[in-house]
Coordinates of C-alpha atoms in Angstrom, one line a residue:
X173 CA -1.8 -50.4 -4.2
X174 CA -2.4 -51.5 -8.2
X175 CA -1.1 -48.9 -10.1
X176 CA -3.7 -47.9 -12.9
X177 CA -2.2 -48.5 -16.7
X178 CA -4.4 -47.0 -19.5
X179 CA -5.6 -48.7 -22.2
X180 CA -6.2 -47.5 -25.2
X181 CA -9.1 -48.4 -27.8
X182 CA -9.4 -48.6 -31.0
X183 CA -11.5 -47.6 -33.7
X184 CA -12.9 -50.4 -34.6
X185 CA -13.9 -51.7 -31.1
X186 CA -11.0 -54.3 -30.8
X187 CA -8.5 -54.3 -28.8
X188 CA -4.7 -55.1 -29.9
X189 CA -2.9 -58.1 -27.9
X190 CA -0.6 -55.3 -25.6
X191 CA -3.8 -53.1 -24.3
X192 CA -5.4 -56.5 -23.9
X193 CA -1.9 -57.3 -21.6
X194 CA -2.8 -54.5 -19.4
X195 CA -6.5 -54.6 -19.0
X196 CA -5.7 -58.3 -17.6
X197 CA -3.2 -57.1 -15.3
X198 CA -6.0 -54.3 -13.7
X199 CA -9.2 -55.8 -14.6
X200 CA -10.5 -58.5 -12.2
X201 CA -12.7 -60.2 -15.1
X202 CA -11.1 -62.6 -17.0
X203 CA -10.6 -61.6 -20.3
X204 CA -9.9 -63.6 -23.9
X205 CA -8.7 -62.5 -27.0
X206 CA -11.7 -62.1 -28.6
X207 CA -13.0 -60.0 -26.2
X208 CA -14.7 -56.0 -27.5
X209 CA -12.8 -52.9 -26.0
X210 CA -16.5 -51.7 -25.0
X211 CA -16.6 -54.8 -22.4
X212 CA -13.4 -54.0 -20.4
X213 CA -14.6 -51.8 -17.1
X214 CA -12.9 -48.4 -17.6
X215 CA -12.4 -49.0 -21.6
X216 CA -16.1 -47.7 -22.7
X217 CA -16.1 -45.3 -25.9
X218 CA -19.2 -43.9 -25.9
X219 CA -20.5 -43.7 -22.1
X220 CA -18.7 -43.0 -19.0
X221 CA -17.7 -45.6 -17.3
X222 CA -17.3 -45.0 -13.5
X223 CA -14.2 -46.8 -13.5
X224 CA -12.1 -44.1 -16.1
X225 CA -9.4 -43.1 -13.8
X226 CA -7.4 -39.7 -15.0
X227 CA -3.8 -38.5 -13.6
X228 CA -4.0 -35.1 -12.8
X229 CA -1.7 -32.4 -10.9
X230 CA -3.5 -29.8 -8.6
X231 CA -2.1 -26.8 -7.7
X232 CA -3.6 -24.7 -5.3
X233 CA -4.6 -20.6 -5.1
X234 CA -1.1 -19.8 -3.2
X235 CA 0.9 -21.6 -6.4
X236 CA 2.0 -24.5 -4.3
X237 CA 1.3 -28.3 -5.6
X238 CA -0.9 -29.8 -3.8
X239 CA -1.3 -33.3 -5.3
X240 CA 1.3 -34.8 -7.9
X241 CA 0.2 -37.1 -10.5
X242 CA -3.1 -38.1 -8.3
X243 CA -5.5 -40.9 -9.8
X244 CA -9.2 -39.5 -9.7
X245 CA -12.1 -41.0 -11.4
X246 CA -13.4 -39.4 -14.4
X247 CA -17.1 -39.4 -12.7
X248 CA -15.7 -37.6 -9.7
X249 CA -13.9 -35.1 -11.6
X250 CA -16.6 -34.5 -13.6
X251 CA -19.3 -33.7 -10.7
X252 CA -16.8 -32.2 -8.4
X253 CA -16.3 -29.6 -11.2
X254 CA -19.5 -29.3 -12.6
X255 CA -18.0 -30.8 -15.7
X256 CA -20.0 -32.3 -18.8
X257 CA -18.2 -36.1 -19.3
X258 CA -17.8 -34.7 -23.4
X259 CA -15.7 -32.1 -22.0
X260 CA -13.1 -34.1 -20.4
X261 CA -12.7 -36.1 -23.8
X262 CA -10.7 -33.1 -25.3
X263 CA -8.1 -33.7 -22.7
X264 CA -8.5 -37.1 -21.8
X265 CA -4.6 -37.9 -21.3
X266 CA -5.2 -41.4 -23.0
X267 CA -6.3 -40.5 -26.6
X268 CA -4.2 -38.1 -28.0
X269 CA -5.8 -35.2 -29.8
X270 CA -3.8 -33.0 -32.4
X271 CA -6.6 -30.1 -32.8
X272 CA -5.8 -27.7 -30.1
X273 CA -8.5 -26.2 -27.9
X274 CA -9.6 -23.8 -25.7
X275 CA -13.0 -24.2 -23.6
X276 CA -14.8 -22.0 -21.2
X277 CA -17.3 -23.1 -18.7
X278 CA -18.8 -22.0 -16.1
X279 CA -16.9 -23.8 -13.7
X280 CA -13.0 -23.6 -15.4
X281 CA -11.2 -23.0 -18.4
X282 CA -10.5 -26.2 -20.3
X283 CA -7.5 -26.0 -22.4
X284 CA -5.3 -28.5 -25.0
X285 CA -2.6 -27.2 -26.7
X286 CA 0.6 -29.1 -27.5
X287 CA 2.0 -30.7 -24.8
X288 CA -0.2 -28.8 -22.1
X289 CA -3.8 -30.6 -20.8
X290 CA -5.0 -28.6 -18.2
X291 CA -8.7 -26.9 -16.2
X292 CA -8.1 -23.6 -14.8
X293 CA -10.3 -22.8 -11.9
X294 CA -10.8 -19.5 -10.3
X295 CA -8.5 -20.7 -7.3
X296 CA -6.9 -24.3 -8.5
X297 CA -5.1 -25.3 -11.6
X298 CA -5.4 -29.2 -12.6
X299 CA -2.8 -30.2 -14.7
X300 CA -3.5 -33.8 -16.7
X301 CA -0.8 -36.3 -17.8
X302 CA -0.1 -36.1 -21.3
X303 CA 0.2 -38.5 -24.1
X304 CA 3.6 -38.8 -25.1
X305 CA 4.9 -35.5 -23.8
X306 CA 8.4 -34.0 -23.5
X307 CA 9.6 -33.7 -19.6
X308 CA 11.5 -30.8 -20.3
X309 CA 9.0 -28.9 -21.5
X310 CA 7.0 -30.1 -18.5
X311 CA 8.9 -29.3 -16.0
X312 CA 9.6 -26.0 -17.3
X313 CA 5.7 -25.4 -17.6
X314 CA 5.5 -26.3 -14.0
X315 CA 8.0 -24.3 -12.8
X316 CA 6.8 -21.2 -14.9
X317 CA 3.3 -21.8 -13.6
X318 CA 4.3 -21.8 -9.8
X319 CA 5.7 -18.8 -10.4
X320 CA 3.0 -16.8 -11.9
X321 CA 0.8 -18.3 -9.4
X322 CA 2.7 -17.4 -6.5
X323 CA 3.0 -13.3 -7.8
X324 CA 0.0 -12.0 -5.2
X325 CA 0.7 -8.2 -5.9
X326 CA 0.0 -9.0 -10.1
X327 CA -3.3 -7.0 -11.0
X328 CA -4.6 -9.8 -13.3
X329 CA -6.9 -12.5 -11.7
X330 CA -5.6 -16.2 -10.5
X331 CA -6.9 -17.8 -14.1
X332 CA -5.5 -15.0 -16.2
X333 CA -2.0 -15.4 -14.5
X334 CA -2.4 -19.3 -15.2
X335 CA -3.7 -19.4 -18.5
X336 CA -0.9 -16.8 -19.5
X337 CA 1.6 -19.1 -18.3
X338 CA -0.3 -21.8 -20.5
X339 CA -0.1 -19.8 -23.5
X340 CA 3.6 -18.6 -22.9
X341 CA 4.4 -22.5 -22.7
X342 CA 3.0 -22.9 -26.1
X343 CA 5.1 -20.2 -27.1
X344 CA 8.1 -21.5 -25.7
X345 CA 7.6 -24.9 -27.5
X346 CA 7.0 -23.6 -31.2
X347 CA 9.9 -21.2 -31.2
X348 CA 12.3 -24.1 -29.8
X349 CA 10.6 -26.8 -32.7
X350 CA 11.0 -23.8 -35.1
X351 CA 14.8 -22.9 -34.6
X352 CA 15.7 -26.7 -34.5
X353 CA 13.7 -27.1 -37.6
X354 CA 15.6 -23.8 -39.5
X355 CA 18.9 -25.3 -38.2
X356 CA 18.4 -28.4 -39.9
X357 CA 16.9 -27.1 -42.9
X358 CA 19.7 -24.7 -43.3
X359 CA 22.4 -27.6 -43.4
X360 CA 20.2 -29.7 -45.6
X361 CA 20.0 -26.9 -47.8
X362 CA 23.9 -26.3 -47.6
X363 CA 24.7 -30.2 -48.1
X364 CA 22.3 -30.1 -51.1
X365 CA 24.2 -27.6 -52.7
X366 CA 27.0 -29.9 -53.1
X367 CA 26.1 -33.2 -53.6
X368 CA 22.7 -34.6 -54.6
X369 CA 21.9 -38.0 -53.3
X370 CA 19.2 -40.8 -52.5
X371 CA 20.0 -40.1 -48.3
X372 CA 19.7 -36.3 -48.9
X373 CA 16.6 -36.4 -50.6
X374 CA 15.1 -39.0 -47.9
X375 CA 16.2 -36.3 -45.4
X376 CA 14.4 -33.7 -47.3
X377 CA 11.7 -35.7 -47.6
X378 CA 10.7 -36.4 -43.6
X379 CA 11.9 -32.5 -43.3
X380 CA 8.9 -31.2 -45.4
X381 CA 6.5 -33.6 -43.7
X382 CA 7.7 -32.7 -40.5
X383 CA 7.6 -28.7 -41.5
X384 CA 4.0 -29.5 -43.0
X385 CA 2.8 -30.9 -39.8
X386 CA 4.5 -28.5 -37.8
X387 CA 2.4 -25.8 -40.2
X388 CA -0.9 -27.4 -38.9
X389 CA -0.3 -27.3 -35.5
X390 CA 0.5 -23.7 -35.6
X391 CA -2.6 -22.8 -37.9
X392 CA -4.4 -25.3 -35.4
X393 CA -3.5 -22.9 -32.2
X394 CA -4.5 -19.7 -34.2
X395 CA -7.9 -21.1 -35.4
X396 CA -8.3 -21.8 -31.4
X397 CA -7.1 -18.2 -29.7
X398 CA -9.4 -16.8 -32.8
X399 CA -12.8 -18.4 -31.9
X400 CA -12.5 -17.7 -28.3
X401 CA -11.5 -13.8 -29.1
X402 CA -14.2 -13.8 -31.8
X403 CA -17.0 -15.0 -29.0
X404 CA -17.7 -12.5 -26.1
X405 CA -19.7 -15.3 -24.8
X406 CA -16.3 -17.3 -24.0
X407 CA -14.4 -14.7 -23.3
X408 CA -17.3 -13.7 -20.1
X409 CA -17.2 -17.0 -19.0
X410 CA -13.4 -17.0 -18.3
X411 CA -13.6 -14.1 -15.6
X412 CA -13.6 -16.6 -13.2
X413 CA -12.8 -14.2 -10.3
X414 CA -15.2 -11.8 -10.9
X415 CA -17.6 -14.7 -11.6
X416 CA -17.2 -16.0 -7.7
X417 CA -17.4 -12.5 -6.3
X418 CA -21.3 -12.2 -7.6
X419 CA -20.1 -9.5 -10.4
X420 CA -20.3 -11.9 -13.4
X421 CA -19.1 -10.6 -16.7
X422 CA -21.3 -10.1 -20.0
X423 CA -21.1 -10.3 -23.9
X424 CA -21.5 -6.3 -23.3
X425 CA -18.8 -5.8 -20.8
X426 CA -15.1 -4.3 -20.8
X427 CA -13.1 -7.9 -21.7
X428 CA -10.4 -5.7 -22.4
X429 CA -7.6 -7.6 -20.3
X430 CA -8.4 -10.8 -22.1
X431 CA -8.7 -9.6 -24.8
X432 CA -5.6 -8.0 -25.1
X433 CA -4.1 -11.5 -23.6
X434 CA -5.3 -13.5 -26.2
X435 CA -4.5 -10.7 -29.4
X436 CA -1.0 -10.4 -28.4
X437 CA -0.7 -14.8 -28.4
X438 CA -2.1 -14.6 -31.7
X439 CA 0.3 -11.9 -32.7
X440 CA 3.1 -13.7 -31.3
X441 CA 1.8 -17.4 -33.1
X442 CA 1.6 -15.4 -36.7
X443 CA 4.8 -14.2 -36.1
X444 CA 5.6 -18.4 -36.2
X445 CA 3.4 -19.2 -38.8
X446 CA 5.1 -16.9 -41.4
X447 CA 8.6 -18.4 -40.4
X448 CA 7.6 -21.4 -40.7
X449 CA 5.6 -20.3 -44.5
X450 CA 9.4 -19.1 -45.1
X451 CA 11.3 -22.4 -44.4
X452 CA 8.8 -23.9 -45.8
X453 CA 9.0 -21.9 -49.2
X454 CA 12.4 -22.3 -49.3
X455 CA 12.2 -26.2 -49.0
X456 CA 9.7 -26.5 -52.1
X457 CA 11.7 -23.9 -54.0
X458 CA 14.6 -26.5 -53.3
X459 CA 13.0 -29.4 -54.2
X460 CA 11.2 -28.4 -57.3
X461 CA 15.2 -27.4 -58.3
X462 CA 16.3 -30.4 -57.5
X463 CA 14.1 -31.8 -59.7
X464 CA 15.1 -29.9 -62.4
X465 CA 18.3 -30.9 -62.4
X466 CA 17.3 -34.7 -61.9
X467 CA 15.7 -34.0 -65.5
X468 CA 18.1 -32.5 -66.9
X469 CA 21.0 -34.9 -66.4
X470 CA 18.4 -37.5 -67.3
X471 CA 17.9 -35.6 -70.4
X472 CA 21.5 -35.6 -71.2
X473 CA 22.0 -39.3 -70.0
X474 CA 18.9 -39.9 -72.9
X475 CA 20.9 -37.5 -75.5
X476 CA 24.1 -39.7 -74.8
X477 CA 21.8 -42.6 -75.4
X478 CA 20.6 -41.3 -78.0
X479 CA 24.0 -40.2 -80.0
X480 CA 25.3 -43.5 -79.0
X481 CA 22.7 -45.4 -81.4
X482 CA 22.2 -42.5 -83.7
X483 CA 26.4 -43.7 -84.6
X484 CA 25.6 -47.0 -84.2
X485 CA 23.0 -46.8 -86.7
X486 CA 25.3 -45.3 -89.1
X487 CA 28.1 -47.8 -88.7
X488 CA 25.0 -50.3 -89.4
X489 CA 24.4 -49.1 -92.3
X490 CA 28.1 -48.9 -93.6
X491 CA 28.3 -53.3 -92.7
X492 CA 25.2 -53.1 -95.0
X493 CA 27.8 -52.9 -98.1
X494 CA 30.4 -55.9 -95.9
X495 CA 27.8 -58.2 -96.2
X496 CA 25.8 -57.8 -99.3
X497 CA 29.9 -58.5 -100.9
X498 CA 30.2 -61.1 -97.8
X499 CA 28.2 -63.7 -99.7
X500 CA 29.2 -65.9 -101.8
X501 CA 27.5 -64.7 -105.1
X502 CA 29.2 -63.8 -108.1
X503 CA 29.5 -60.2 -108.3
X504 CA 31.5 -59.9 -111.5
X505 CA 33.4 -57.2 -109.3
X506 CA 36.0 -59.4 -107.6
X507 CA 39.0 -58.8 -110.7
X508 CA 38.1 -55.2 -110.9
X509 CA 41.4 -53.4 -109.2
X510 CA 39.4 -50.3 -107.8
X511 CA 36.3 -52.1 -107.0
X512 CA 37.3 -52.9 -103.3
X513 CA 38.1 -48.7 -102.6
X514 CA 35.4 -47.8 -104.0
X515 CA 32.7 -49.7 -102.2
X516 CA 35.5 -48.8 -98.9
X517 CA 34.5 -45.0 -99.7
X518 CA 30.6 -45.6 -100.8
X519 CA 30.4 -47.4 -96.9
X520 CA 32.6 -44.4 -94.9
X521 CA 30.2 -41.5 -96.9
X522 CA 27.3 -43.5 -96.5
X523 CA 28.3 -44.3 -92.2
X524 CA 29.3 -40.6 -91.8
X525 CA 26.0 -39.2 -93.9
X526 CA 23.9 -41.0 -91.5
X527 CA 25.3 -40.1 -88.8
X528 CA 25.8 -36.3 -89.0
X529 CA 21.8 -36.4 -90.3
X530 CA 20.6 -37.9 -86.9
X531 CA 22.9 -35.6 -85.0
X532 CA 21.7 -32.7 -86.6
X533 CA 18.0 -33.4 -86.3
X534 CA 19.0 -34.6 -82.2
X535 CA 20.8 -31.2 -81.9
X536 CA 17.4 -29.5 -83.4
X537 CA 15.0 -31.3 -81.2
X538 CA 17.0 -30.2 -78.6
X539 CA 17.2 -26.7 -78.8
X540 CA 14.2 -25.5 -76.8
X541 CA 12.9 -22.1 -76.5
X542 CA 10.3 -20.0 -74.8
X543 CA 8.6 -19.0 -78.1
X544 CA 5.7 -21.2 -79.9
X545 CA 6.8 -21.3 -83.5
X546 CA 4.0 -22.1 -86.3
X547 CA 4.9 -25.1 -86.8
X548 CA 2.0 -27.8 -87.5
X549 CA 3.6 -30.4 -86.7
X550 CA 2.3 -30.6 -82.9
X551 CA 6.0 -32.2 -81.7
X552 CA 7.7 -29.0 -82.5
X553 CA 5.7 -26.8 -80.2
X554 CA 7.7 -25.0 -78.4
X555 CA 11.1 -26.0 -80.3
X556 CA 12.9 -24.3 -82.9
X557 CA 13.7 -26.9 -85.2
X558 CA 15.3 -24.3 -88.0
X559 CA 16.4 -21.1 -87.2
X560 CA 14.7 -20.1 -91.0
X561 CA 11.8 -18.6 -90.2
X562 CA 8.7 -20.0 -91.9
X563 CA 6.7 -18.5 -94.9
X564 CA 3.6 -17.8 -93.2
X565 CA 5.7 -15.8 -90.3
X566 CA 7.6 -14.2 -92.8
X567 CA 3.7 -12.5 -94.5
X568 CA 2.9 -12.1 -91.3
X569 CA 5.7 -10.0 -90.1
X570 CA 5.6 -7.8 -94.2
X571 CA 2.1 -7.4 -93.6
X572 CA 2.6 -5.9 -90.2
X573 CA 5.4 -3.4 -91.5
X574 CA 3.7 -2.2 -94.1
X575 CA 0.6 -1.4 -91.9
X576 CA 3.2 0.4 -89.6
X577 CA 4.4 2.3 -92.1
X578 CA 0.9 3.2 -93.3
X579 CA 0.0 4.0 -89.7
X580 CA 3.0 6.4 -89.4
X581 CA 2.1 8.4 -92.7
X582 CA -1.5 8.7 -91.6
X583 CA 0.2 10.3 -88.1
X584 CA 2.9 12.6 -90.0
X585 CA -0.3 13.8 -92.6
X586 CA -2.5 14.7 -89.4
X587 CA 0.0 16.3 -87.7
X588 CA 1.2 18.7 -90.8
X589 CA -2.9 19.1 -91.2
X590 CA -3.3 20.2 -87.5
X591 CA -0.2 22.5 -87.9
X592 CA -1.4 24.1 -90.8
X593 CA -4.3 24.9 -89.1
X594 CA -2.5 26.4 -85.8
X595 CA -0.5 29.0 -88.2
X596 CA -4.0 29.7 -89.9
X597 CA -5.6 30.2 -87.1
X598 CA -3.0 32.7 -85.6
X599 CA -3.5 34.7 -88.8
X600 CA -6.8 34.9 -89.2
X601 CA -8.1 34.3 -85.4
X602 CA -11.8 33.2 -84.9
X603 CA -14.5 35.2 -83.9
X604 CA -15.9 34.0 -80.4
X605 CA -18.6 31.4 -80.0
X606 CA -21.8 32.6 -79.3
X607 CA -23.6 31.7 -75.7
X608 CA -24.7 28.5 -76.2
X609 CA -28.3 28.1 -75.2
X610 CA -30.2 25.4 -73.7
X611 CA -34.0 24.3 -74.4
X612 CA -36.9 24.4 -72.6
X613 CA -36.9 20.9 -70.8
X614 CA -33.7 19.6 -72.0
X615 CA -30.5 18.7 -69.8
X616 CA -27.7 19.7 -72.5
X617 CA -27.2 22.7 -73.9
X618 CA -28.0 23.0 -77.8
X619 CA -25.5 23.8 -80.6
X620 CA -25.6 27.2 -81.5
X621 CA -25.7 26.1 -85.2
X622 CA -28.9 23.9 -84.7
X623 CA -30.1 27.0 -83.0
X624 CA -29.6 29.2 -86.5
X625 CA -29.6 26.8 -89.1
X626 CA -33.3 26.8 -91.6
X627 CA -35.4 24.0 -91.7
X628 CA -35.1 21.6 -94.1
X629 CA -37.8 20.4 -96.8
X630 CA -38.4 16.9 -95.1
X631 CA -38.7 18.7 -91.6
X632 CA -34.6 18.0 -90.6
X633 CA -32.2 21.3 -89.4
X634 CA -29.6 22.0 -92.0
X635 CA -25.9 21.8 -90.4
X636 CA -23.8 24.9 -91.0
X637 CA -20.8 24.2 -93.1
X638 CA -18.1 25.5 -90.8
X639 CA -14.7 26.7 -93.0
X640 CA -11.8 24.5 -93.0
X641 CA -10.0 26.5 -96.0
X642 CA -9.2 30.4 -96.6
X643 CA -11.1 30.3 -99.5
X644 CA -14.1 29.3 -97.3
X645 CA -13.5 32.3 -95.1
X646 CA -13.5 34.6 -97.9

């Protein structure tokens, strides 16, 4: 019997020399390099080609395999199942697809997640052969799912006990990648702490891209459980059992047992998700610091740099004097007897003058703070280049003391005004206000004194002076 051996197409409708390899070797045409992927029988990408074979396993309603790893034409599965051919391309073992999902039809449950490709029946599980899967996992999955099968006296239906042993695989496989992943990153972390270098950063490197993808699966399996709790439609369908039975479920109906299923996966896959947010924190808050510190000893490797030719410029200068009195000219200085120590000291001043200048504007441009100064010149924003204060900041800072003080004397002079008036008022207590009274049609009450006060010549109230003074009140 030929075995069957996939081939896989590409995008752009060619075919690489190793799938061509294996279409010749189960393809009776003859075949030539320059042959399209859409010509090879059982390579079509946009119809269904009758010849698409599919490795499944079947288990059956008692939880016993009945077929392993069984070659069956896509076609056939497709009308034995009453399956549309666009919804075996989700888990068409061949192509691998890394956005999980979770289908429900009328006839199964199709589900892709992770390592798991698999239709749920109401009586019969089909499990597909993945792309580049793990066989542990797999054979724990297997073993997990017989035994769910196989528990008669469980109240849930056949497809809830398999799809729960689908989604406790998942499980299972993210909390295994996420404590390997938190192990490593923990000794990365550790090693980092010690000694920086090119192999630890490369390591920290693949880490975060394989914590980034890692982050998308996850989000990936959420998005998935989410749509299928936020449509009643989907989550009716899946009631397989009932569905056989004649007592099909409804959008309106109690879905209470999937529901609560599916909530407490997504529970469980948030519960990964912020872990994994965690690690992943801590791993940008790593690198950004190891960055940091890359600048920083580059900034001192530049100030060493720096100092290096800020001396050399002075020692520079100091040969300027060697070889003006290197040349052969007359001078008229060669007989003088001090001549030669004093153009020694004018050299050594001038070497040392230039060089403590260039280190003292280096050490300014180097002190860095957090406050903006007022400086114009744009290159020392942010930089105190003098700790003397400038003239502007200085006006600044007399003009706001002085309003301070101005603003105090106005608070101390209110307050002896408004005590005054508490003693006064203790003596000589007010008579009562009189009811105040409103107006026909209006919504706020009127002042009493608008109420008493004469009318004006030009038609205006006159305001009642109140007294503010004892001499008013006498």
């Amino acid at each position: 019997m030929r075995m069957y051996s996939p081939v896989r197409p590409c995008t752009n409708g060619w075919i690489p020399r190793t799938c061509l390899f294996r279409a010749l070797t189960t393809s009776e045409t003859p075949l030539s390099l320059n042959t399209r992927a859409a010509d090879i029988p059982g390579t079509g990408l946009t119809q269904l080609s009758p010849s698409i074979l599919l490795r499944c396993t079947i288990l059956d309603s008692k939880g016993s395999i009945k077929t392993i790893s069984g070659v069956f034409k896509k076609s056939e599965l497709c009308s034995h199942h009453g399956l549309e051919p666009r919804d075996l391309r989700k888990i068409d073992s061949r192509v691998p697809n890394l956005v999980p999902t979770i289908l429900a039809r009328k006839s199964g449950i199709l589900v892709n997640v992770l390592h798991i490709r698999a239709m749920v029946k109401s009586d019969a599980v089909l499990l597909f052969d993945g792309y580049n899967t793990d066989a542990r996992l797999h054979t724990s999955f297997v073993y997990s799912l017989e035994h769910n099968l196989r528990q008669n006296a469980s109240s849930m239906p056949y497809e809830f006990r398999a799809l729960e042993s689908i989604l406790a695989s998942v499980l299972d496989a993210l909390r295994s990648e996420l404590s390997w992943l938190r192990i490593v990153v923990d000794d990365l972390l550790e090693s980092l702490e010690d000694d920086i270098d090119r192999e630890k950063l490369r390591m920290l490197l693949q880490i975060s891209r394989k914590l980034n993808g890692f982050l998308s699966r996850s989000r990936g399996i959420k998005v998935a459980v989410t749509e299928v709790l936020e449509s009643d439609e989907d989550m009716a369908l899946m009631y397989l059992t009932a569905a056989e039975k004649g007592e099909p479920k409804t959008r309106n109906s109690n879905l209470q047992e999937l529901e609560l299923l599916l909530e407490s996966f997504e529970k469980q896959v948030e519960e990964v998700i912020y872990e994994i947010d965690q690690i992943y924190a801590n791993v940008n808050n790593t690198q950004e610091i190891v960055e940091l510190i890359l600048d920083s000893n580059r900034n001192r490797l530049l100030t060493l740099d720096l100092g290096t030719s800020i001396v050399t410029l002075g020692v520079s200068a100091a040969t300027l004097f060697v070889g003006l009195f290197g040349m052969n000219l007359t001078s008229h200085l060669e007989e003088h007897p001090y001549a030669f120590y004093g153009m020694s000291a004018i050299a050594y001043i001038m070497a040392v003058v230039v060089t403590v200048a260039g280190l003292r504007r280096l050490s300014r441009l180097r002190r860095i703070g957090l406050s903006v100064g007022g400086s114009s010149n744009p290159g020392d924003l942010g930089i105190n280049a003098s700790r003397k204060p400038d003239a502007h900041l200085v006006s600044h800072a007399r003009a706001w003391w002085w309003r301070e003080n101005q603003f105090r004397a106005m608070q101390r002079q209110h307050s002896q005004q408004r005590a005054k008036e508490h003693l006064w008022s203790m003596q000589y207590p007010m008579p009562p206000d009189p009811p105040t009274a409103v107006a026909e049609g209006a919504e706020t009450p009127l002042d009493p004194a608008e109420l008493t006060a004469e009318p004006s010549p030009h038609g205006q109230q006159k305001e009642l002076k109140k007294p503010s003074s004892h001499k008013d009140m006498e």
